């Protein structure tokens, strides 16, 4: 739970540290550090949730993803087509979980580091164009998040083809690209129950209302500017 | 919200008859606020009922034909499953989630012109609409699933099945241990939210373990559910946090109600021929 240095922050740009493993050079993944303390997002998200979410859930996705990749490697080497296909759902689920959560940690930041401050400049502009106002975007994302049946994510995405920002949802751990190849995630909100249950119980709308206080719009703006250039 | 005129109680399964709740409040599933005569003439019922409405004075609500479903309580007190499933979990799971699904369903049914007069099983199948679920499906199926779930557990549960259920399990899975392993594996490899079921398949006349996502219920495939386990995170998060394995183990060891399974099997045998009985020769 120590404070994370700037160096660690940069490492989150990819998907965590990557180790070379095995003769074929299979890269495996490890848990990226959070750029803030577990308790730094209180009272919007409790420290208990952040710790469990990061150390248990995200770690489990990574562990299972690595396992699935190793099995995939072996199956490819043997030329076992049906084994390769059988592993796809495990890869999509666990790999998606890793990708999504890595983005999620970047999407949050403590209030004293600018969390919750609405976006200005180009992203703010794009939001106003697509949704009318910042508040309208929040309302829409909250509605989509609350209405999502089961587990999933709600995203604010940049559609690179249409050159506008859109709101999308994905089920389970499906990464955003499964909804459109030209979609780039700017902000993702995890609406799996594990993301809020201990604190908000079944009142998902309250969780959605409060999470905006710690959303890191700076990161979203950076991604937006880079991808729309 | 429920009208004071007479209601007709439709009990959709033997289980419900046998496991009826001992405390007063709504334990029936279907409450009609108008004469059941209306339902017997389905062609005209809708229009006719609406016309009859004009003759009554008093509140509009009291004379409209609507079907309201009541929230069924689990067949035990909310703290009866301690320490395996805490009272807090029951309170939030039953009193929060289950109740919300039910109230959502009633609200949707208020606006629906065609979805009334169904027993609950039929409502689930009708709203599933053969794979193209109507908006009411999620609520209806989740209410059904949760009712079934509470009845699939009992204080002092777990242990082993007996008699006919055990015989059938041994026939279809080899042994109880093998069944238990498969059931646990099915639960732990479920991606996302969903349920794990032990069902009796009609065509194959066999017990099978089935996994469903989100709200889907094996009723829609005409299977006969015997027991189920809720693998949505809200079912275990307060008690076990991320330790799903422990939750599933505890369910198998201490919570699952093989008595309920026996009742359901007994009823199922009326519909599925599981083989000739052993009649002693002399």
XYZ file of N, CA and C in Angstrom, chain A residues 48 52 56-57 89-90 93 149-151 172 192-194 197-198 201-202, chain B residues 88 92-93 96-97 100 138 191-193 214 232-234 237-238 241-242:
108
model
N -11.177 -1.162 1.289
C -11.366 -2.616 1.274
C -11.675 -3.100 -0.139
N -9.248 -5.579 -2.438
C -9.746 -6.860 -2.953
C -9.761 -6.851 -4.469
N -6.953 -9.310 -5.488
C -7.576 -10.618 -5.672
C -8.166 -10.765 -7.067
N -9.110 -9.906 -7.400
C -9.809 -10.094 -8.672
C -8.890 -9.903 -9.863
N -12.438 -18.879 -25.135
C -13.314 -18.175 -24.191
C -12.561 -17.831 -22.913
N -11.642 -18.706 -22.483
C -10.859 -18.399 -21.287
C -9.939 -17.210 -21.540
N -12.047 -14.023 -21.676
C -12.533 -13.615 -20.365
C -11.391 -13.094 -19.500
N -27.700 -5.676 -17.483
C -28.095 -6.881 -16.760
C -26.862 -7.717 -16.500
N -26.710 -8.184 -15.277
C -25.588 -9.067 -14.987
C -24.309 -8.279 -14.769
N -23.228 -8.778 -15.320
C -21.929 -8.149 -15.109
C -21.413 -7.532 -16.392
N -19.773 -8.973 -19.278
C -18.724 -9.739 -18.601
C -17.379 -9.037 -18.717
N -19.388 -4.739 -12.500
C -19.471 -6.031 -11.840
C -19.775 -5.762 -10.376
N -20.503 -6.673 -9.752
C -20.886 -6.436 -8.351
C -19.670 -6.344 -7.434
N -18.578 -7.046 -7.804
C -17.429 -7.005 -6.893
C -16.837 -5.596 -6.804
N -19.974 -3.924 -4.236
C -20.959 -4.556 -3.362
C -20.731 -4.311 -1.879
N -19.476 -4.409 -1.447
C -19.214 -4.294 -0.013
C -19.637 -2.926 0.525
N -23.773 -2.276 -1.555
C -24.688 -3.412 -1.636
C -25.363 -3.417 -2.995
N -26.688 -3.546 -3.021
C -27.311 -3.700 -4.335
C -27.668 -2.358 -4.977
N -27.318 -11.000 7.078
C -27.133 -9.781 6.293
C -27.283 -10.085 4.797
N -30.114 -8.561 2.296
C -29.857 -7.777 1.087
C -30.250 -8.573 -0.160
N -29.961 -9.859 -0.160
C -30.222 -10.672 -1.350
C -31.724 -10.837 -1.557
N -33.499 -7.094 -0.876
C -33.084 -6.079 -1.834
C -33.236 -6.570 -3.261
N -32.361 -7.480 -3.659
C -32.343 -7.927 -5.051
C -33.650 -8.585 -5.469
N -36.560 -6.272 -5.510
C -36.510 -5.330 -6.631
C -36.949 -5.978 -7.935
N -36.320 -10.751 -17.825
C -35.269 -10.683 -16.828
C -35.845 -10.683 -15.419
N -18.212 -18.052 -16.337
C -17.707 -16.691 -16.541
C -18.838 -15.698 -16.351
N -18.630 -14.695 -15.510
C -19.664 -13.678 -15.346
C -20.735 -14.132 -14.371
N -21.898 -13.513 -14.469
C -22.991 -13.843 -13.551
C -23.811 -14.983 -14.100
N -26.630 -15.010 -16.498
C -27.533 -13.946 -16.060
C -28.838 -14.494 -15.532
N -24.158 -15.448 -9.017
C -23.984 -14.011 -9.118
C -23.161 -13.581 -7.912
N -22.338 -12.569 -8.086
C -21.454 -12.170 -6.992
C -22.247 -11.725 -5.761
N -23.443 -11.158 -5.988
C -24.177 -10.673 -4.827
C -24.586 -11.802 -3.895
N -20.806 -12.356 -2.001
C -19.734 -11.392 -1.783
C -19.623 -10.922 -0.346
N -20.757 -10.684 0.308
C -20.700 -10.167 1.677
C -20.081 -11.194 2.623
N -16.480 -12.774 0.031
C -15.766 -11.860 -0.853
C -15.425 -12.591 -2.146
N -14.167 -12.658 -2.503
C -13.859 -13.233 -3.800
C -13.666 -14.748 -3.742
